[in-house]
Short mmCIF file of C-alpha atoms in Angstrom, two decimals:
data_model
loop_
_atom_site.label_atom_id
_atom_site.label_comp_id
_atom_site.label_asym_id
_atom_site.label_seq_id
_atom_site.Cartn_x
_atom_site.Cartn_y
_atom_site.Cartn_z
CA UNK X 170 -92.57 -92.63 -4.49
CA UNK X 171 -91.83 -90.06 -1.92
CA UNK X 172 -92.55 -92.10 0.66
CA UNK X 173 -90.12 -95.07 -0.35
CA UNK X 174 -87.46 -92.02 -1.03
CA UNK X 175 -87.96 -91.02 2.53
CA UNK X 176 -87.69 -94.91 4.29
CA UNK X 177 -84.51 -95.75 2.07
CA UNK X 178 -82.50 -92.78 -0.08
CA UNK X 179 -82.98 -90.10 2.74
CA UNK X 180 -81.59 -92.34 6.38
CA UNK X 181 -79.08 -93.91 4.19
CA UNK X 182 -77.94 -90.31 3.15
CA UNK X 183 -78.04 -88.90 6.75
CA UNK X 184 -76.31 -91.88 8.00
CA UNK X 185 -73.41 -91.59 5.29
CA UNK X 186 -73.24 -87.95 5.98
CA UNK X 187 -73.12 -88.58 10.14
CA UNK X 188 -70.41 -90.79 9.67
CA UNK X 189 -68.26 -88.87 7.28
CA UNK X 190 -68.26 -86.05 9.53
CA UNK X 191 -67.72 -88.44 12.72
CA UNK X 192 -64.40 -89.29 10.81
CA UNK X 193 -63.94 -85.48 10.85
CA UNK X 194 -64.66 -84.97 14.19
CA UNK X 195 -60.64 -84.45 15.34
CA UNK X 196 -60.25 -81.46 13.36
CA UNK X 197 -62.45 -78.83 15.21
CA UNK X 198 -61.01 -80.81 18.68
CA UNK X 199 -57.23 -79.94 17.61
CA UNK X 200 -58.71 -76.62 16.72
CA UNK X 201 -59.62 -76.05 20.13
CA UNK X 202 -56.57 -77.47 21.58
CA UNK X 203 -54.35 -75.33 19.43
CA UNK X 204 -55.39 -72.52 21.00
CA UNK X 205 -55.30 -73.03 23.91
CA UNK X 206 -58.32 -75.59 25.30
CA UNK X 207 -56.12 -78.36 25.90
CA UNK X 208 -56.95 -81.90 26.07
CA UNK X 209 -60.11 -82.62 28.51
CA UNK X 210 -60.96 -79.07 29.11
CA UNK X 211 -62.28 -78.94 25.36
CA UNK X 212 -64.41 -82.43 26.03
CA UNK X 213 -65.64 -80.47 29.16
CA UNK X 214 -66.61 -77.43 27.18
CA UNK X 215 -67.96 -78.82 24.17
CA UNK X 216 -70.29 -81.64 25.84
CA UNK X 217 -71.06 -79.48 28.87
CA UNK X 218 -72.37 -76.97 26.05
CA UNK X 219 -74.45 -79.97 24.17
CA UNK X 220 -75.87 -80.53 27.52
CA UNK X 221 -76.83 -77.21 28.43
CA UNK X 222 -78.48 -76.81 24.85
CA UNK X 223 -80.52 -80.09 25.11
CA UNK X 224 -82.01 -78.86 28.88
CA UNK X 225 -84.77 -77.34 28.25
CA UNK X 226 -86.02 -79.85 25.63
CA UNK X 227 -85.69 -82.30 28.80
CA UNK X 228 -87.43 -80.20 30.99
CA UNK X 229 -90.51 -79.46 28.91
CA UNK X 230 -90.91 -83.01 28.74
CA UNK X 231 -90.82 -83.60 32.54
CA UNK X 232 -94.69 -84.30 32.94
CA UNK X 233 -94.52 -87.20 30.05
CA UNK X 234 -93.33 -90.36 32.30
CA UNK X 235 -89.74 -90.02 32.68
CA UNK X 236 -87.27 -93.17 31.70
CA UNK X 237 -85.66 -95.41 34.34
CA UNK X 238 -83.15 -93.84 35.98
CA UNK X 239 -80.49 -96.74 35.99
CA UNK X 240 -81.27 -97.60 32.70
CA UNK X 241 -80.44 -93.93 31.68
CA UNK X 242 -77.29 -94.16 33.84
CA UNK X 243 -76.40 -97.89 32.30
CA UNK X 244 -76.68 -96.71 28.54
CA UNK X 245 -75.32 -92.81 29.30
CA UNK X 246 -72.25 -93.57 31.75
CA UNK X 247 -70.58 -95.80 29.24
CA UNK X 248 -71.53 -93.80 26.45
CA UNK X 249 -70.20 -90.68 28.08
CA UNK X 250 -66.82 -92.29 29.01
CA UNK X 251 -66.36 -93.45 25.21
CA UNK X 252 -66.72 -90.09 24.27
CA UNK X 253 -64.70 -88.66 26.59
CA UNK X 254 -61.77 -90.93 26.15
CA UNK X 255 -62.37 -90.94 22.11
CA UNK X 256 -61.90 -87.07 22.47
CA UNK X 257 -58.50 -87.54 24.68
CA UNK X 258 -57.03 -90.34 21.94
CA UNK X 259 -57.98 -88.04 18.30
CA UNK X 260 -56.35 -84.96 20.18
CA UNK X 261 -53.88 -86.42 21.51
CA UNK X 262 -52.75 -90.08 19.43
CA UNK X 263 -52.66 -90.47 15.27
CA UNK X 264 -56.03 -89.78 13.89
CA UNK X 265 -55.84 -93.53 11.84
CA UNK X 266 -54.56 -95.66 14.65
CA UNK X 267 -57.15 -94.34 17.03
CA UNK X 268 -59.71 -94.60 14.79
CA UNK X 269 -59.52 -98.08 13.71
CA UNK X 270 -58.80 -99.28 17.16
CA UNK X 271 -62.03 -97.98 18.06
CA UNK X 272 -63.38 -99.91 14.96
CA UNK X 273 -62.81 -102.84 17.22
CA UNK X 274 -65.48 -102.55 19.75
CA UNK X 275 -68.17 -104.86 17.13
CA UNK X 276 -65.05 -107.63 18.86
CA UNK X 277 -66.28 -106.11 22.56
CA UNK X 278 -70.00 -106.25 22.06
CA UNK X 279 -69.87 -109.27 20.42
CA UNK X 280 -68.36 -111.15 23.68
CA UNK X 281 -70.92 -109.00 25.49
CA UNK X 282 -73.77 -109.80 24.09
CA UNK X 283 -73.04 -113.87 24.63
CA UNK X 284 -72.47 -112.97 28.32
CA UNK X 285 -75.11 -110.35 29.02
CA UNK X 286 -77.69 -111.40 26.23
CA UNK X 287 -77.09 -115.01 26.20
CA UNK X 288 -76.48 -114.47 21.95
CA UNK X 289 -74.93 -116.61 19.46
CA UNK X 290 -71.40 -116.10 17.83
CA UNK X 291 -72.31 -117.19 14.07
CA UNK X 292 -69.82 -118.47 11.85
CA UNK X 293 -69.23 -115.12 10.30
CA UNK X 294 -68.86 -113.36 13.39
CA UNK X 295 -65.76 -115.58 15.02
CA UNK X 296 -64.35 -114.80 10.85
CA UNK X 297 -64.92 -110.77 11.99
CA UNK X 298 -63.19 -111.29 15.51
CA UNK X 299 -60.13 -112.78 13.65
CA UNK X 300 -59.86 -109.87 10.72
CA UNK X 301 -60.01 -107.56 13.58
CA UNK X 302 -57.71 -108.92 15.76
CA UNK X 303 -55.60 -109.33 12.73
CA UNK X 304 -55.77 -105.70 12.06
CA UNK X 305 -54.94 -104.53 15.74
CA UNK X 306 -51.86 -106.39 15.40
CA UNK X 307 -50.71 -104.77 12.33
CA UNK X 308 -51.92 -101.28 13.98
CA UNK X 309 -50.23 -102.08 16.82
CA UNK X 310 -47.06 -103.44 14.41
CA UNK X 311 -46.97 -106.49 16.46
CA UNK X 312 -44.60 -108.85 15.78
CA UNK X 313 -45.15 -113.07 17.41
CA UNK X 314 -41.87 -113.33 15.86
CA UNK X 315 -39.74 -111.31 17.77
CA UNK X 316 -38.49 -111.46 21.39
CA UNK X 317 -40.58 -107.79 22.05
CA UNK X 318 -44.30 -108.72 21.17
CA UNK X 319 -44.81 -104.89 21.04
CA UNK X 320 -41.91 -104.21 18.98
CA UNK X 321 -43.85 -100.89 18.02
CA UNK X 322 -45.08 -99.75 20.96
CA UNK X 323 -47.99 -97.98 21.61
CA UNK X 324 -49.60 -94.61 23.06
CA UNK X 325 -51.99 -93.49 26.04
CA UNK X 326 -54.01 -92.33 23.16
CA UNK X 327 -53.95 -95.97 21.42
CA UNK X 328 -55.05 -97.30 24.82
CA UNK X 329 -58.06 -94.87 25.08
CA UNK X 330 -58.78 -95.53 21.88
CA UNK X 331 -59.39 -99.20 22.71
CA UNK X 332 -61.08 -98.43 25.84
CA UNK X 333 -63.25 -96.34 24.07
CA UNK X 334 -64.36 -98.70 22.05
CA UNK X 335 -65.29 -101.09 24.54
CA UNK X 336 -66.73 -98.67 26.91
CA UNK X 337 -68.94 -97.85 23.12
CA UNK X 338 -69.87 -101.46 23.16
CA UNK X 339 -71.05 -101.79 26.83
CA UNK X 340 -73.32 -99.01 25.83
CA UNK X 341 -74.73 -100.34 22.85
CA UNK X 342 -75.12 -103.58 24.78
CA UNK X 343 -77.27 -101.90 27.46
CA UNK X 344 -79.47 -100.17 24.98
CA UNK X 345 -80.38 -103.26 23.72
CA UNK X 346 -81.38 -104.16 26.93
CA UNK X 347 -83.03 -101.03 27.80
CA UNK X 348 -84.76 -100.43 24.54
CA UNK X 349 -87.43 -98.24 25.37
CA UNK X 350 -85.10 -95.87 26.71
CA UNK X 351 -85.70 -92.56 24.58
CA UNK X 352 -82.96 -91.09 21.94
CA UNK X 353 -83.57 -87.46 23.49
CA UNK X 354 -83.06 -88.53 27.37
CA UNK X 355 -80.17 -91.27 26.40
CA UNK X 356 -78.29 -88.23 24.03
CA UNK X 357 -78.96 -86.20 26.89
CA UNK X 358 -77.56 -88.20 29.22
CA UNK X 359 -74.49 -89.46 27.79
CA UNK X 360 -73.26 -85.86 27.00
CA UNK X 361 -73.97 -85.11 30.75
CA UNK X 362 -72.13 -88.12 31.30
CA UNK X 363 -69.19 -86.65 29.71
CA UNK X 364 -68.93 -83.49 30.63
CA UNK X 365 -68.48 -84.56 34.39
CA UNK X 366 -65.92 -87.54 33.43
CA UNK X 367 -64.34 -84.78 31.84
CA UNK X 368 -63.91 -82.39 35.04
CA UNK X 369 -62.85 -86.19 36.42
CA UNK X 370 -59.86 -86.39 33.68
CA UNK X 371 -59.18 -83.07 34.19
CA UNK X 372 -58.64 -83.43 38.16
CA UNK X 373 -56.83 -86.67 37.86
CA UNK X 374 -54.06 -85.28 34.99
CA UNK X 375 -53.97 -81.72 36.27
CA UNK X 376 -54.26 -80.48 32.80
CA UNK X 377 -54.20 -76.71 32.86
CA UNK X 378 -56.80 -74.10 32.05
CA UNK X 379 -57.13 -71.71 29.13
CA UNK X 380 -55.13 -68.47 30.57
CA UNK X 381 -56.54 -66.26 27.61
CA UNK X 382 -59.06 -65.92 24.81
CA UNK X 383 -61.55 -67.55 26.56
CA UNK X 384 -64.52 -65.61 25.25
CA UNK X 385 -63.16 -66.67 21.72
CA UNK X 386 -62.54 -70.54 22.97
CA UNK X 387 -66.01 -70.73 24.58
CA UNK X 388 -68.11 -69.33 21.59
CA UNK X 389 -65.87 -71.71 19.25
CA UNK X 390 -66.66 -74.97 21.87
CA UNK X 391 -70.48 -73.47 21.55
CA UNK X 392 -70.25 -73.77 17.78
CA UNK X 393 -68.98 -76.94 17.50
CA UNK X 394 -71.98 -78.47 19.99
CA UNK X 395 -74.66 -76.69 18.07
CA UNK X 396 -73.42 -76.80 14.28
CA UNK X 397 -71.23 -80.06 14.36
CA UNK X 398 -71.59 -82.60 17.87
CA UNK X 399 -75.92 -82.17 17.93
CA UNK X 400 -76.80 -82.20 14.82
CA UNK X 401 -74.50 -85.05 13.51
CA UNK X 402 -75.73 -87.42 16.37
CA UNK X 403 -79.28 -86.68 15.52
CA UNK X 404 -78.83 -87.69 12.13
CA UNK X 405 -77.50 -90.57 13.10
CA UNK X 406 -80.17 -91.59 15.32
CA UNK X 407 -82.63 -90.91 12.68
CA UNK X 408 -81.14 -92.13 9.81
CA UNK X 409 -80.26 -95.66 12.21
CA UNK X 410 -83.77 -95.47 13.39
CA UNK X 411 -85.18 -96.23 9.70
CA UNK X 412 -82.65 -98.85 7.97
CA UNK X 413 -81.50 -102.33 8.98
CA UNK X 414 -78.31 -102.68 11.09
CA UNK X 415 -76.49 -104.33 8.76
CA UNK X 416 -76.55 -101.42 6.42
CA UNK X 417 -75.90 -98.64 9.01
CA UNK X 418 -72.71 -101.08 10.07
CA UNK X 419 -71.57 -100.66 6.33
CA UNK X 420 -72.39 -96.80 6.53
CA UNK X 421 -70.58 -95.98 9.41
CA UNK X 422 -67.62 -97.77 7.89
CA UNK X 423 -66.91 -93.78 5.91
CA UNK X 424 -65.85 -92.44 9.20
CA UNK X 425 -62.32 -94.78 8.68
CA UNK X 426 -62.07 -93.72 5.34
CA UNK X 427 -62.38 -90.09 6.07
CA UNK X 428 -60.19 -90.08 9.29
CA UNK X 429 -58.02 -91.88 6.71
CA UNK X 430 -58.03 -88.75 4.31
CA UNK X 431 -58.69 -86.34 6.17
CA UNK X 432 -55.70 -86.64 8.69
CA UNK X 433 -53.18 -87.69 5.63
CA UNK X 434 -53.73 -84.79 3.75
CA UNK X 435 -54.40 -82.05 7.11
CA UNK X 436 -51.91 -83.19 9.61
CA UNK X 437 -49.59 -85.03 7.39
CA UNK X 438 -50.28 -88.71 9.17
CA UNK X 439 -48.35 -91.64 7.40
CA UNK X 440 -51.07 -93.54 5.30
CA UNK X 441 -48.50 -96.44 3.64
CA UNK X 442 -48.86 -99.86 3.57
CA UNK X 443 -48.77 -100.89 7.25
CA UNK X 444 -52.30 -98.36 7.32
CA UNK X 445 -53.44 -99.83 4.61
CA UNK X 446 -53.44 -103.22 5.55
CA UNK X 447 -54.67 -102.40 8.94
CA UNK X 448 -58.04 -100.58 7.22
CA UNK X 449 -58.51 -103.45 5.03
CA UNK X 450 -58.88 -105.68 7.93
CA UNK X 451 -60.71 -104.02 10.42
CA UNK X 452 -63.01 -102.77 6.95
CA UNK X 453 -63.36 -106.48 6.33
CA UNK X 454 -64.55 -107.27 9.42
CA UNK X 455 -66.75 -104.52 9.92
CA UNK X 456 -68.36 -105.81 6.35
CA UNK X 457 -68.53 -109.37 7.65
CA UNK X 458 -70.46 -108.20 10.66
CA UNK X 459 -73.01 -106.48 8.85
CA UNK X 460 -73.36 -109.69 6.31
CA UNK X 461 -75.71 -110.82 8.73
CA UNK X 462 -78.10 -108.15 8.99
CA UNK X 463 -78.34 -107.24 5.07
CA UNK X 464 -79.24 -110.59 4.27
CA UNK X 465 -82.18 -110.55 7.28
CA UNK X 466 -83.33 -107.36 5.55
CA UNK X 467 -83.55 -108.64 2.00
CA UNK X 468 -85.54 -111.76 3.60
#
């Protein structure tokens, strides 16, 4: 009984929990940015602290036989820049739009994988690609109708949102690749990855350093890797390790819903009917994309 608790209540649990606080994730970053760790200097601190904290678990395991290094660098470079430019577009853009334009990147890795893998687009996949697309219009309040197809316009931050989620889906198209790349050298990697695209961002926009507090800012960046960025990624990996990809798809569907919340009710983000709509699309196609893998599963 305990065992069959541990392979389906427990991963299902630390999934749901992982992605919950993933949709949380902008609230410590606007914390640091508040006072006074703008933009891509708090990306720089928090992952170059993740990365410093995951060393020496790398180097003790430097006699086992070490992982390919461009596979490392074709899973971990992506990665990295997804999480740099995710940070950028929840600091900077609204919380909803950016999240469910990253939502989007199943649309990426789906293309991807016919190119790079040589996979089929079922039947229920092309129906996902068109609820998505249908969402990013409304996100994007796009109108075929009128003489400005952007009638809303959009933001830097909606544009790294998107990027994001295609560099995201790059890197989960390499891993499947690579698959015998390990979860403690890829994490370690991508985080690495970051924290120097960071110091890149931070060059190319001239964004300005903390001038004070910095002992304060620093141990609150430290925090944030240990207590929230390391620990929720390792429950995803474990917790996605264990259950079938169709249900983790499903799972990490809470991180909308709580970016939803969370940002309505914190920083006072419109949630009406144009949001609405726009979750219940890019929802339904994240639910017709797992389809696929929960029926494999019950086979």
């Amino acid at each position: 009984m305990g065992l069959k608790l541990e392979r389906s209540l427990l991963p299902t649990a630390a999934v749901a929990v992982s992605a919950v606080l993933w949709g949380l994730w902008w609230i410590p970053l606007r914390w640091l940015d508040e006072r006074g760790l703008h933009g891509d200097w708090a990306s720089l601190a928090v992952f170059g602290l993740a990365s410093l904290a995951l060393l020496p678990f790398v180097l003790i395991r430097r006699g086992r036989q070490a992982d390919p290094l461009f596979h490392l660098l074709a899973i971990g470079v992506p990665l990295g820049l997804a999480l740099v430019m995710w940070n950028h577009a929840v600091i900077n853009g609204n919380v909803i739009r950016v999240v469910l334009l990253f939502y989007l990147s199943p649309i990426w890795a789906t293309f991807m994988a016919r190119f790079m893998l040589a996979a089929p687009i079922r039947p229920t996949r092309w129906l996902a690609i068109l609820l998505g697309l249908a969402g990013a219009a409304v996100i994007l309040e796009i109108d075929l109708l009128a003489s400005d197809t952007l009638s809303g316009g959009y933001s830097s931050a909606d544009l790294m949102a998107l990027l994001s989620g295609v560099c995201f889906a790059l890197a989960a198209t390499t891993t499947r690749i690579y698959s015998g790349v390990r979860e403690l050298d890829k994490t370690f990697v991508s985080v690495l990855a970051a924290t120097v695209i960071a110091l890149i961002f931070i060059f190319m926009t001239k964004t300005a350093p903390p001038s004070q507090d910095l002992p304060i800012l620093v141990g609150g960046a430290l925090a944030i890797a240990l207590v929230f960025l390391l620990p929720t990624t390792l429950l995803l990996l474990w917790g996605a390790g264990l259950l079938d990809p169709g249900r983790v798809a499903i799972l990490l569907l809470l991180e909308v819903v709580a970016a939803a919340v969370s940002s309505a009710l914190l920083a006072s983000e419109p949630l009406g009917l144009r949001e609405l709509l726009g979750c219940t699309l890019v929802l339904g196609a994240g639910l017709m994309e797992s389809l696929p893998g929960l029926r494999r599963a019950k086979a």
